[in-house]
Amino acid sequence: MSLIDSARETSLEDVALWDVGKRLGFYGSILAMVSISMFPVFWILLSSLKPPSELFVFPQEFLPYTIAIQDGQPTLVQQFPLTLENYRTALQERPVGRYLINSAIVASATAFIDVVLGAMAGYALSRLRFPYKLQVLLIILFAVLLPFVSRLIPLYKLAIDLQGTAFGPFFGLNQYLGLILPYAAFQMPFAVWIFQAYFNELPASLEEAGLMDGLSRVGVLFRIILPVSMPAMATTAIIVFIYAWNEFLFALTFMTEDSKRTITVGIALFGGQFNSPWGTITAAVFMSLVPLMVFMLVFQKKIVEGMTAGVGKA
Amino acid sequence: MADSTTGEQNMTRLGEEGVRGRLERYRELRITEEELAVALLTPVMLFLLAVSFYPIVDTVWASLHTGYVIQLPTKPTEFVGIENYQRLFSDGSFWNALGVSLFYTFVSVPIELVFGLGLALLLKADFKGKYFAQAAILFPWALPTVINAKIWAWLLNPNYGVISDILVRVGILSAPYPFLSKPDAALYAMTSITIWKTTSFMALIMLAGLSSIPDHLYESARMDGASRWRQFRDITLPLLKPTILVALIFRTLPAFQAFGLPYGLTGGGPGEATTTLVLYTQQAAYNNPGPTNGGFALGSAAATVITMIALVIALIYVATLYEPEVR
């Protein structure tokens, strides 16, 4: 065996060994991160399925079944019975379904407004020439920096004043629009930014072709630009939807009627401060997490792509 | 930014006068760019004026007046100058809340940034099951803050909490520890929970930033024999600066406005150990809405102070990290 051959052999072995180690380390880290991220959800699910007698013990059981060797055979041994009792209580005691529907209405409408208005403004700021363009963009982005709480009290006062007037349904207490309009405004700069960044990446030839084919500028916008901006629309819709679904301070302040509460407020107000019915709370929490988990599984690629377009090119 | 001009330059370069003329004619016939821009931007500007800028001005205005009376909305309030601010600044609870918010913000955000960057470097690779792993790792970000608070309140329950359970099993604790009933421990717990939740958001932004760095830079660095660490220090970090700026602003401002987490986790307690500035403001505004004393006036003053601090923080970040020539 020549010197070169043997050298090549050892280095290949080393590389293989190093590769295996690296791979183990890599998958180990990923597994650790996934576990750290998802353990609380697992624990909530497990707690929600436990009977009360199992919930308030220490130490707690980690699995409903264990495997024991009995008569030389591996057998499943039940540690505690699983029950849906907590779910029944949660649904009977509080309108969890109603809360979820309220959240869905508010979040969808907010996402819709931000997609439409954000696309319009983003298009103007990216593709049109007009005076004071930079100033307009800076004003819109500046709104991001303003704390939500400094907008809470005036809007609350406004809602009280408009209660019972013709504007009540638009901005009174316990009106969906009373949450939708502020949420849409708070996320608007973000929507405009995503669309502006996205439109900046589109080739100018796209519009020229449309104009030469006899479309008006408005026609170009609706027939050409909007159809190709689906990715930006999806990203904006998803991120705004998650924001509106999660918001708490405004929802707590503006929705005083139980039937109008969103899921975050509904769950925050479950149970008293000192005597918490943890079985039903964990059941309600888990029900609120299911739509989110489905949402994340379906849309996470879009979220990552959208961030790439919006933030990466900032 | 200058795409429409580039388009025209292209056409002039083509030298097709006819095309240019036709384009101009269409513009004349239909609507000018300026008119279209005004039409497209008006709704957004009106929205921001009504729901973002007017309320800020009104908050400052209200902070200089006596309290607003809900039962008598028509009753005029009285100008009192800086009286509300004097009351605010002489309130020990306000300074405590400021300290809690500053600790919470400036401990959690840097840790999240470092963890998030590490996580992003991990998630950048292609691997089997990436889709599920990414969805699972990003899940905490999508979790509503107040529901997150409820989850951790159960996990950290003083008597039956699973965190105590695990720590007892591995031998770190000998008995369940009431994390949320000891002032210091409660603040650390709240900060840790936020790090748990938002590291995934940081990772998301960092992932976006990383993917905008062209691969050929790494390739040529590798050919020059640069180590992984050199590549990270000399390519990744400098090119990631704009992303880091965005991430810091995106995280610091919300962290400074934390409300749902202390509300759902501890209610601000024990005592005032986890009462953040916004929780203080909300309590000042809604828990003592007397006609002349405190209430919305005191809340408005606190909200104005929060706005000022938030703007200063944003300004400091932009001044120290912004480099216009990077891109």
PDB file of N, CA and C in Angstrom, chain A residues 26-27 33 36-37 41 43 47 56 58 60 117 127-130 133 147-148 150-151 154 156-157 161 181-182 190 193 200 208 212 216-217 246 249 253 278 288-289 292-293 296-297 300 304 307-308, chain B residues 1 3-4 7-8 19 22 30 33 37 41 44 47 51-52 55-56 58-59 68 73 119 122 127-128 131 134 136 139 142-144 147 154 157 159-160 162 165 169 196 208 211 250 257 259 286 307:
ATOM      1  N   PHE A  26     -25.846  17.324  16.048  1.00  0.00           N
ATOM      2  CA  PHE A  26     -26.829  18.168  15.367  1.00  0.00           C
ATOM      3  C   PHE A  26     -28.249  17.726  15.675  1.00  0.00           C
ATOM      4  N   TYR A  27     -28.506  16.412  15.433  1.00  0.00           N
ATOM      5  CA  TYR A  27     -29.869  15.928  15.688  1.00  0.00           C
ATOM      6  C   TYR A  27     -30.210  15.981  17.173  1.00  0.00           C
ATOM      7  N   MET A  33     -34.146  21.100  21.299  1.00  0.00           N
ATOM      8  CA  MET A  33     -34.911  22.330  21.090  1.00  0.00           C
ATOM      9  C   MET A  33     -36.396  22.033  20.918  1.00  0.00           C
ATOM     10  N   ILE A  36     -37.795  21.171  24.336  1.00  0.00           N
ATOM     11  CA  ILE A  36     -37.953  22.353  25.190  1.00  0.00           C
ATOM     12  C   ILE A  36     -39.147  23.179  24.725  1.00  0.00           C
ATOM     13  N   SER A  37     -39.323  23.278  23.407  1.00  0.00           N
ATOM     14  CA  SER A  37     -40.435  24.080  22.883  1.00  0.00           C
ATOM     15  C   SER A  37     -41.779  23.431  23.150  1.00  0.00           C
ATOM     16  N   VAL A  41     -46.615  22.169  26.173  1.00  0.00           N
ATOM     17  CA  VAL A  41     -47.865  21.770  25.519  1.00  0.00           C
ATOM     18  C   VAL A  41     -48.213  20.333  25.895  1.00  0.00           C
ATOM     19  N   TRP A  43     -47.357  18.844  28.569  1.00  0.00           N
ATOM     20  CA  TRP A  43     -47.762  18.818  29.977  1.00  0.00           C
ATOM     21  C   TRP A  43     -49.187  19.312  30.176  1.00  0.00           C
ATOM     22  N   SER A  47     -52.099  17.088  31.696  1.00  0.00           N
ATOM     23  CA  SER A  47     -52.843  17.552  32.875  1.00  0.00           C
ATOM     24  C   SER A  47     -54.330  17.611  32.594  1.00  0.00           C
ATOM     25  N   PHE A  56     -53.508  16.852  41.592  1.00  0.00           N
ATOM     26  CA  PHE A  56     -52.963  17.517  42.766  1.00  0.00           C
ATOM     27  C   PHE A  56     -52.200  16.530  43.632  1.00  0.00           C
ATOM     28  N   PHE A  58     -47.934  15.196  44.350  1.00  0.00           N
ATOM     29  CA  PHE A  58     -46.524  15.465  44.088  1.00  0.00           C
ATOM     30  C   PHE A  58     -45.714  14.283  44.609  1.00  0.00           C
ATOM     31  N   GLN A  60     -45.633  14.141  40.306  1.00  0.00           N
ATOM     32  CA  GLN A  60     -46.677  13.852  39.330  1.00  0.00           C
ATOM     33  C   GLN A  60     -46.290  12.663  38.456  1.00  0.00           C
ATOM     34  N   LEU A 117     -55.292  47.254   2.555  1.00  0.00           N
ATOM     35  CA  LEU A 117     -54.711  48.599   2.659  1.00  0.00           C
ATOM     36  C   LEU A 117     -53.188  48.552   2.592  1.00  0.00           C
ATOM     37  N   ARG A 127     -43.743  51.545  -6.223  1.00  0.00           N
ATOM     38  CA  ARG A 127     -43.732  51.632  -7.692  1.00  0.00           C
ATOM     39  C   ARG A 127     -44.106  52.984  -8.248  1.00  0.00           C
ATOM     40  N   LEU A 128     -44.633  53.883  -7.449  1.00  0.00           N
ATOM     41  CA  LEU A 128     -45.103  55.156  -7.998  1.00  0.00           C
ATOM     42  C   LEU A 128     -44.169  56.291  -7.596  1.00  0.00           C
ATOM     43  N   ARG A 129     -44.125  57.304  -8.464  1.00  0.00           N
ATOM     44  CA  ARG A 129     -43.347  58.490  -8.133  1.00  0.00           C
ATOM     45  C   ARG A 129     -44.290  59.567  -7.631  1.00  0.00           C
ATOM     46  N   PHE A 130     -43.998  60.127  -6.493  1.00  0.00           N
ATOM     47  CA  PHE A 130     -44.798  61.253  -6.006  1.00  0.00           C
ATOM     48  C   PHE A 130     -43.968  62.004  -4.978  1.00  0.00           C
ATOM     49  N   LYS A 133     -42.350  61.160  -0.799  1.00  0.00           N
ATOM     50  CA  LYS A 133     -42.501  59.723  -0.649  1.00  0.00           C
ATOM     51  C   LYS A 133     -41.771  59.198   0.597  1.00  0.00           C
ATOM     52  N   PRO A 147     -45.911  53.075  21.694  1.00  0.00           N
ATOM     53  CA  PRO A 147     -46.425  52.007  22.566  1.00  0.00           C
ATOM     54  C   PRO A 147     -47.950  51.890  22.508  1.00  0.00           C
ATOM     55  N   PHE A 148     -48.423  50.648  22.538  1.00  0.00           N
ATOM     56  CA  PHE A 148     -49.862  50.400  22.490  1.00  0.00           C
ATOM     57  C   PHE A 148     -50.591  51.064  23.650  1.00  0.00           C
ATOM     58  N   SER A 150     -50.141  53.741  25.173  1.00  0.00           N
ATOM     59  CA  SER A 150     -50.407  55.174  25.066  1.00  0.00           C
ATOM     60  C   SER A 150     -51.581  55.440  24.132  1.00  0.00           C
ATOM     61  N   ARG A 151     -52.075  54.401  23.442  1.00  0.00           N
ATOM     62  CA  ARG A 151     -53.248  54.598  22.605  1.00  0.00           C
ATOM     63  C   ARG A 151     -54.490  54.019  23.268  1.00  0.00           C
ATOM     64  N   PRO A 154     -57.110  56.939  25.412  1.00  0.00           N
ATOM     65  CA  PRO A 154     -57.961  57.775  24.548  1.00  0.00           C
ATOM     66  C   PRO A 154     -58.989  56.951  23.777  1.00  0.00           C
ATOM     67  N   TYR A 156     -60.265  54.123  24.637  1.00  0.00           N
ATOM     68  CA  TYR A 156     -61.273  53.650  25.594  1.00  0.00           C
ATOM     69  C   TYR A 156     -62.272  54.767  25.894  1.00  0.00           C
ATOM     70  N   LYS A 157     -61.736  55.988  26.128  1.00  0.00           N
ATOM     71  CA  LYS A 157     -62.619  57.127  26.375  1.00  0.00           C
ATOM     72  C   LYS A 157     -63.542  57.353  25.188  1.00  0.00           C
ATOM     73  N   ASP A 161     -67.580  57.338  25.009  1.00  0.00           N
ATOM     74  CA  ASP A 161     -68.343  58.480  24.492  1.00  0.00           C
ATOM     75  C   ASP A 161     -69.265  58.082  23.346  1.00  0.00           C
ATOM     76  N   LEU A 181     -60.413  47.632  14.301  1.00  0.00           N
ATOM     77  CA  LEU A 181     -59.810  48.858  13.773  1.00  0.00           C
ATOM     78  C   LEU A 181     -58.478  49.184  14.449  1.00  0.00           C
ATOM     79  N   PRO A 182     -58.383  49.164  15.789  1.00  0.00           N
ATOM     80  CA  PRO A 182     -57.062  49.414  16.384  1.00  0.00           C
ATOM     81  C   PRO A 182     -56.023  48.365  15.991  1.00  0.00           C
ATOM     82  N   PHE A 190     -46.369  47.393   9.550  1.00  0.00           N
ATOM     83  CA  PHE A 190     -45.722  46.123   9.248  1.00  0.00           C
ATOM     84  C   PHE A 190     -46.196  45.593   7.887  1.00  0.00           C
ATOM     85  N   TRP A 193     -44.803  47.626   5.083  1.00  0.00           N
ATOM     86  CA  TRP A 193     -43.386  47.318   4.937  1.00  0.00           C
ATOM     87  C   TRP A 193     -43.179  46.018   4.153  1.00  0.00           C
ATOM     88  N   ASN A 200     -40.684  45.908  -4.326  1.00  0.00           N
ATOM     89  CA  ASN A 200     -39.364  46.366  -4.762  1.00  0.00           C
ATOM     90  C   ASN A 200     -38.626  45.285  -5.535  1.00  0.00           C
ATOM     91  N   GLU A 208     -44.799  47.500 -17.439  1.00  0.00           N
ATOM     92  CA  GLU A 208     -44.679  48.056 -18.782  1.00  0.00           C
ATOM     93  C   GLU A 208     -45.441  47.204 -19.775  1.00  0.00           C
ATOM     94  N   MET A 212     -48.474  48.529 -22.072  1.00  0.00           N
ATOM     95  CA  MET A 212     -48.422  48.476 -23.530  1.00  0.00           C
ATOM     96  C   MET A 212     -49.567  47.655 -24.094  1.00  0.00           C
ATOM     97  N   SER A 216     -54.942  50.243 -17.989  1.00  0.00           N
ATOM     98  CA  SER A 216     -54.664  51.468 -17.247  1.00  0.00           C
ATOM     99  C   SER A 216     -53.770  51.110 -16.068  1.00  0.00           C
ATOM    100  N   ARG A 217     -53.279  52.134 -15.358  1.00  0.00           N
ATOM    101  CA  ARG A 217     -52.451  51.867 -14.179  1.00  0.00           C
ATOM    102  C   ARG A 217     -53.231  51.064 -13.146  1.00  0.00           C
ATOM    103  N   ASN A 246     -53.658  36.888  19.368  1.00  0.00           N
ATOM    104  CA  ASN A 246     -52.933  36.855  20.638  1.00  0.00           C
ATOM    105  C   ASN A 246     -53.118  38.090  21.514  1.00  0.00           C
ATOM    106  N   LEU A 249     -54.285  43.173  25.922  1.00  0.00           N
ATOM    107  CA  LEU A 249     -54.587  44.416  26.645  1.00  0.00           C
ATOM    108  C   LEU A 249     -55.865  45.083  26.126  1.00  0.00           C
ATOM    109  N   THR A 253     -59.762  45.252  27.776  1.00  0.00           N
ATOM    110  CA  THR A 253     -60.377  46.534  28.085  1.00  0.00           C
ATOM    111  C   THR A 253     -61.700  46.739  27.353  1.00  0.00           C
ATOM    112  N   TRP A 278     -57.413  23.964  37.988  1.00  0.00           N
ATOM    113  CA  TRP A 278     -56.395  23.699  36.970  1.00  0.00           C
ATOM    114  C   TRP A 278     -56.809  22.652  35.948  1.00  0.00           C
ATOM    115  N   SER A 288     -57.539  25.899  23.073  1.00  0.00           N
ATOM    116  CA  SER A 288     -57.134  27.125  22.377  1.00  0.00           C
ATOM    117  C   SER A 288     -55.844  26.906  21.589  1.00  0.00           C
ATOM    118  N   LEU A 289     -55.059  25.905  21.964  1.00  0.00           N
ATOM    119  CA  LEU A 289     -53.784  25.681  21.283  1.00  0.00           C
ATOM    120  C   LEU A 289     -53.932  24.875  19.996  1.00  0.00           C
ATOM    121  N   LEU A 292     -53.955  26.828  16.791  1.00  0.00           N
ATOM    122  CA  LEU A 292     -52.637  27.434  16.578  1.00  0.00           C
ATOM    123  C   LEU A 292     -51.626  26.418  16.060  1.00  0.00           C
ATOM    124  N   MET A 293     -51.673  25.197  16.632  1.00  0.00           N
ATOM    125  CA  MET A 293     -50.714  24.183  16.212  1.00  0.00           C
ATOM    126  C   MET A 293     -50.951  23.799  14.753  1.00  0.00           C
ATOM    127  N   MET A 296     -49.656  26.631  12.630  1.00  0.00           N
ATOM    128  CA  MET A 296     -48.198  26.659  12.512  1.00  0.00           C
ATOM    129  C   MET A 296     -47.707  25.580  11.554  1.00  0.00           C
ATOM    130  N   LEU A 297     -48.305  24.384  11.647  1.00  0.00           N
ATOM    131  CA  LEU A 297     -47.871  23.300  10.767  1.00  0.00           C
ATOM    132  C   LEU A 297     -48.142  23.639   9.309  1.00  0.00           C
ATOM    133  N   GLN A 300     -46.035  27.492   8.539  1.00  0.00           N
ATOM    134  CA  GLN A 300     -44.726  27.942   9.011  1.00  0.00           C
ATOM    135  C   GLN A 300     -43.768  28.274   7.866  1.00  0.00           C
ATOM    136  N   VAL A 304     -41.708  31.829   7.449  1.00  0.00           N
ATOM    137  CA  VAL A 304     -40.263  31.960   7.288  1.00  0.00           C
ATOM    138  C   VAL A 304     -39.940  32.677   5.977  1.00  0.00           C
ATOM    139  N   MET A 307     -40.770  36.421   6.314  1.00  0.00           N
ATOM    140  CA  MET A 307     -39.774  37.137   7.091  1.00  0.00           C
ATOM    141  C   MET A 307     -38.547  37.385   6.221  1.00  0.00           C
ATOM    142  N   THR A 308     -38.203  36.399   5.400  1.00  0.00           N
ATOM    143  CA  THR A 308     -37.051  36.544   4.528  1.00  0.00           C
ATOM    144  C   THR A 308     -37.246  37.729   3.592  1.00  0.00           C
TER     145      THR A 308
ATOM    146  N   MET B   1     -37.561  51.080  -4.919  1.00  0.00           N
ATOM    147  CA  MET B   1     -37.656  52.511  -4.613  1.00  0.00           C
ATOM    148  C   MET B   1     -37.709  53.316  -5.916  1.00  0.00           C
ATOM    149  N   ASP B   3     -37.940  52.050  -8.997  1.00  0.00           N
ATOM    150  CA  ASP B   3     -38.215  51.080 -10.040  1.00  0.00           C
ATOM    151  C   ASP B   3     -38.881  51.694 -11.250  1.00  0.00           C
ATOM    152  N   SER B   4     -39.798  52.648 -11.011  1.00  0.00           N
ATOM    153  CA  SER B   4     -40.497  53.217 -12.140  1.00  0.00           C
ATOM    154  C   SER B   4     -39.518  53.997 -13.018  1.00  0.00           C
ATOM    155  N   GLY B   7     -37.540  51.604 -15.119  1.00  0.00           N
ATOM    156  CA  GLY B   7     -38.339  51.150 -16.239  1.00  0.00           C
ATOM    157  C   GLY B   7     -38.238  52.111 -17.407  1.00  0.00           C
ATOM    158  N   GLU B   8     -38.331  53.384 -17.105  1.00  0.00           N
ATOM    159  CA  GLU B   8     -38.279  54.355 -18.182  1.00  0.00           C
ATOM    160  C   GLU B   8     -36.899  54.428 -18.803  1.00  0.00           C
ATOM    161  N   VAL B  19     -43.164  53.682 -28.146  1.00  0.00           N
ATOM    162  CA  VAL B  19     -43.619  53.048 -26.909  1.00  0.00           C
ATOM    163  C   VAL B  19     -43.775  54.093 -25.818  1.00  0.00           C
ATOM    164  N   ARG B  22     -46.774  56.238 -26.297  1.00  0.00           N
ATOM    165  CA  ARG B  22     -48.021  55.549 -25.975  1.00  0.00           C
ATOM    166  C   ARG B  22     -48.226  55.466 -24.471  1.00  0.00           C
ATOM    167  N   ARG B  30     -55.788  58.274 -18.404  1.00  0.00           N
ATOM    168  CA  ARG B  30     -56.397  57.663 -17.217  1.00  0.00           C
ATOM    169  C   ARG B  30     -56.137  58.504 -15.972  1.00  0.00           C
ATOM    170  N   GLU B  33     -49.694  59.277 -11.858  1.00  0.00           N
ATOM    171  CA  GLU B  33     -49.089  58.487 -10.790  1.00  0.00           C
ATOM    172  C   GLU B  33     -49.365  59.117  -9.431  1.00  0.00           C
ATOM    173  N   ALA B  37     -51.220  57.525  -6.311  1.00  0.00           N
ATOM    174  CA  ALA B  37     -50.525  57.380  -5.031  1.00  0.00           C
ATOM    175  C   ALA B  37     -51.368  57.941  -3.891  1.00  0.00           C
ATOM    176  N   LEU B  41     -52.773  55.765  -0.801  1.00  0.00           N
ATOM    177  CA  LEU B  41     -52.190  55.993   0.528  1.00  0.00           C
ATOM    178  C   LEU B  41     -53.159  56.623   1.518  1.00  0.00           C
ATOM    179  N   VAL B  44     -54.622  54.394   4.452  1.00  0.00           N
ATOM    180  CA  VAL B  44     -53.633  54.050   5.477  1.00  0.00           C
ATOM    181  C   VAL B  44     -53.314  55.265   6.341  1.00  0.00           C
ATOM    182  N   PHE B  47     -56.159  56.003   8.679  1.00  0.00           N
ATOM    183  CA  PHE B  47     -56.152  54.983   9.720  1.00  0.00           C
ATOM    184  C   PHE B  47     -55.129  55.324  10.795  1.00  0.00           C
ATOM    185  N   VAL B  51     -56.072  56.236  14.631  1.00  0.00           N
ATOM    186  CA  VAL B  51     -55.901  55.223  15.664  1.00  0.00           C
ATOM    187  C   VAL B  51     -54.480  55.194  16.233  1.00  0.00           C
ATOM    188  N   SER B  52     -53.544  55.909  15.616  1.00  0.00           N
ATOM    189  CA  SER B  52     -52.197  55.924  16.191  1.00  0.00           C
ATOM    190  C   SER B  52     -51.757  57.312  16.649  1.00  0.00           C
ATOM    191  N   PRO B  55     -54.526  59.416  19.193  1.00  0.00           N
ATOM    192  CA  PRO B  55     -54.532  58.951  20.589  1.00  0.00           C
ATOM    193  C   PRO B  55     -53.277  59.350  21.364  1.00  0.00           C
ATOM    194  N   ILE B  56     -52.110  59.347  20.685  1.00  0.00           N
ATOM    195  CA  ILE B  56     -50.882  59.729  21.378  1.00  0.00           C
ATOM    196  C   ILE B  56     -50.986  61.183  21.848  1.00  0.00           C
ATOM    197  N   ASP B  58     -53.675  62.852  22.334  1.00  0.00           N
ATOM    198  CA  ASP B  58     -54.704  62.941  23.367  1.00  0.00           C
ATOM    199  C   ASP B  58     -54.173  62.448  24.720  1.00  0.00           C
ATOM    200  N   THR B  59     -53.327  61.429  24.694  1.00  0.00           N
ATOM    201  CA  THR B  59     -52.746  60.927  25.939  1.00  0.00           C
ATOM    202  C   THR B  59     -51.894  62.001  26.607  1.00  0.00           C
ATOM    203  N   TYR B  68     -60.638  62.154  33.841  1.00  0.00           N
ATOM    204  CA  TYR B  68     -61.799  62.101  32.966  1.00  0.00           C
ATOM    205  C   TYR B  68     -62.868  61.307  33.695  1.00  0.00           C
ATOM    206  N   PRO B  73     -69.331  62.318  30.596  1.00  0.00           N
ATOM    207  CA  PRO B  73     -68.317  62.567  29.567  1.00  0.00           C
ATOM    208  C   PRO B  73     -68.251  64.015  29.118  1.00  0.00           C
ATOM    209  N   LEU B 119     -29.912  29.258  17.369  1.00  0.00           N
ATOM    210  CA  LEU B 119     -31.000  28.414  16.870  1.00  0.00           C
ATOM    211  C   LEU B 119     -31.152  28.578  15.358  1.00  0.00           C
ATOM    212  N   LEU B 122     -28.618  26.693  13.522  1.00  0.00           N
ATOM    213  CA  LEU B 122     -28.977  25.271  13.554  1.00  0.00           C
ATOM    214  C   LEU B 122     -30.051  24.967  12.510  1.00  0.00           C
ATOM    215  N   PHE B 127     -32.258  19.237   6.779  1.00  0.00           N
ATOM    216  CA  PHE B 127     -32.193  17.918   7.414  1.00  0.00           C
ATOM    217  C   PHE B 127     -33.557  17.268   7.360  1.00  0.00           C
ATOM    218  N   LYS B 128     -33.548  15.985   7.614  1.00  0.00           N
ATOM    219  CA  LYS B 128     -34.781  15.211   7.593  1.00  0.00           C
ATOM    220  C   LYS B 128     -35.697  15.670   8.724  1.00  0.00           C
ATOM    221  N   TYR B 131     -39.197  20.282   8.529  1.00  0.00           N
ATOM    222  CA  TYR B 131     -40.490  20.950   8.513  1.00  0.00           C
ATOM    223  C   TYR B 131     -41.167  20.893   9.886  1.00  0.00           C
ATOM    224  N   GLN B 134     -39.078  22.703  12.662  1.00  0.00           N
ATOM    225  CA  GLN B 134     -39.201  24.156  12.588  1.00  0.00           C
ATOM    226  C   GLN B 134     -40.542  24.626  13.124  1.00  0.00           C
ATOM    227  N   ALA B 136     -42.381  23.106  15.313  1.00  0.00           N
ATOM    228  CA  ALA B 136     -42.410  22.903  16.765  1.00  0.00           C
ATOM    229  C   ALA B 136     -41.591  23.978  17.466  1.00  0.00           C
ATOM    230  N   PHE B 139     -43.295  27.315  17.456  1.00  0.00           N
ATOM    231  CA  PHE B 139     -44.612  27.342  18.097  1.00  0.00           C
ATOM    232  C   PHE B 139     -44.704  28.319  19.281  1.00  0.00           C
ATOM    233  N   ALA B 142     -45.856  31.777  18.428  1.00  0.00           N
ATOM    234  CA  ALA B 142     -47.240  32.003  18.050  1.00  0.00           C
ATOM    235  C   ALA B 142     -48.192  31.911  19.254  1.00  0.00           C
ATOM    236  N   LEU B 143     -47.658  31.427  20.356  1.00  0.00           N
ATOM    237  CA  LEU B 143     -48.474  31.229  21.558  1.00  0.00           C
ATOM    238  C   LEU B 143     -48.923  32.578  22.138  1.00  0.00           C
ATOM    239  N   PRO B 144     -50.228  32.770  22.363  1.00  0.00           N
ATOM    240  CA  PRO B 144     -50.671  34.024  22.980  1.00  0.00           C
ATOM    241  C   PRO B 144     -50.009  34.219  24.348  1.00  0.00           C
ATOM    242  N   ILE B 147     -51.968  33.241  27.461  1.00  0.00           N
ATOM    243  CA  ILE B 147     -52.163  31.796  27.583  1.00  0.00           C
ATOM    244  C   ILE B 147     -50.843  31.139  27.993  1.00  0.00           C
ATOM    245  N   TRP B 154     -49.131  27.066  35.754  1.00  0.00           N
ATOM    246  CA  TRP B 154     -49.400  25.675  36.156  1.00  0.00           C
ATOM    247  C   TRP B 154     -48.099  24.886  36.277  1.00  0.00           C
ATOM    248  N   ASN B 157     -46.485  25.833  39.453  1.00  0.00           N
ATOM    249  CA  ASN B 157     -47.363  25.785  40.631  1.00  0.00           C
ATOM    250  C   ASN B 157     -46.557  25.426  41.888  1.00  0.00           C
ATOM    251  N   ASN B 159     -47.190  23.892  44.606  1.00  0.00           N
ATOM    252  CA  ASN B 159     -47.338  22.580  45.240  1.00  0.00           C
ATOM    253  C   ASN B 159     -47.208  21.408  44.284  1.00  0.00           C
ATOM    254  N   TYR B 160     -47.695  21.588  43.057  1.00  0.00           N
ATOM    255  CA  TYR B 160     -47.775  20.446  42.152  1.00  0.00           C
ATOM    256  C   TYR B 160     -47.050  20.692  40.828  1.00  0.00           C
ATOM    257  N   VAL B 162     -44.662  20.905  37.680  1.00  0.00           N
ATOM    258  CA  VAL B 162     -43.810  19.889  37.085  1.00  0.00           C
ATOM    259  C   VAL B 162     -42.348  20.352  37.049  1.00  0.00           C
ATOM    260  N   ASP B 165     -40.998  19.349  40.177  1.00  0.00           N
ATOM    261  CA  ASP B 165     -40.958  17.886  40.122  1.00  0.00           C
ATOM    262  C   ASP B 165     -39.671  17.419  39.436  1.00  0.00           C
ATOM    263  N   ARG B 169     -36.485  15.451  40.972  1.00  0.00           N
ATOM    264  CA  ARG B 169     -36.050  14.152  40.438  1.00  0.00           C
ATOM    265  C   ARG B 169     -34.567  14.129  40.095  1.00  0.00           C
ATOM    266  N   TRP B 196     -37.846  31.867  26.903  1.00  0.00           N
ATOM    267  CA  TRP B 196     -38.327  30.613  26.301  1.00  0.00           C
ATOM    268  C   TRP B 196     -39.214  30.914  25.102  1.00  0.00           C
ATOM    269  N   ALA B 208     -34.164  34.718   8.596  1.00  0.00           N
ATOM    270  CA  ALA B 208     -34.428  35.578   7.441  1.00  0.00           C
ATOM    271  C   ALA B 208     -33.160  36.346   7.054  1.00  0.00           C
ATOM    272  N   SER B 211     -30.494  34.090   5.472  1.00  0.00           N
ATOM    273  CA  SER B 211     -30.768  33.630   4.114  1.00  0.00           C
ATOM    274  C   SER B 211     -30.531  34.736   3.088  1.00  0.00           C
ATOM    275  N   PHE B 250     -37.672  45.220  17.321  1.00  0.00           N
ATOM    276  CA  PHE B 250     -38.900  44.417  17.357  1.00  0.00           C
ATOM    277  C   PHE B 250     -39.115  43.737  18.703  1.00  0.00           C
ATOM    278  N   GLN B 257     -43.106  46.805  26.989  1.00  0.00           N
ATOM    279  CA  GLN B 257     -44.551  47.004  27.177  1.00  0.00           C
ATOM    280  C   GLN B 257     -45.231  45.746  27.692  1.00  0.00           C
ATOM    281  N   PHE B 259     -47.344  43.120  29.347  1.00  0.00           N
ATOM    282  CA  PHE B 259     -48.570  43.230  30.136  1.00  0.00           C
ATOM    283  C   PHE B 259     -49.213  41.859  30.375  1.00  0.00           C
ATOM    284  N   TYR B 286     -57.442  52.010  35.551  1.00  0.00           N
ATOM    285  CA  TYR B 286     -58.739  51.354  35.688  1.00  0.00           C
ATOM    286  C   TYR B 286     -59.102  50.957  37.106  1.00  0.00           C
ATOM    287  N   THR B 307     -44.047  56.093  26.460  1.00  0.00           N
ATOM    288  CA  THR B 307     -43.793  56.469  25.069  1.00  0.00           C
ATOM    289  C   THR B 307     -42.423  57.120  24.918  1.00  0.00           C
TER     290      THR B 307
END
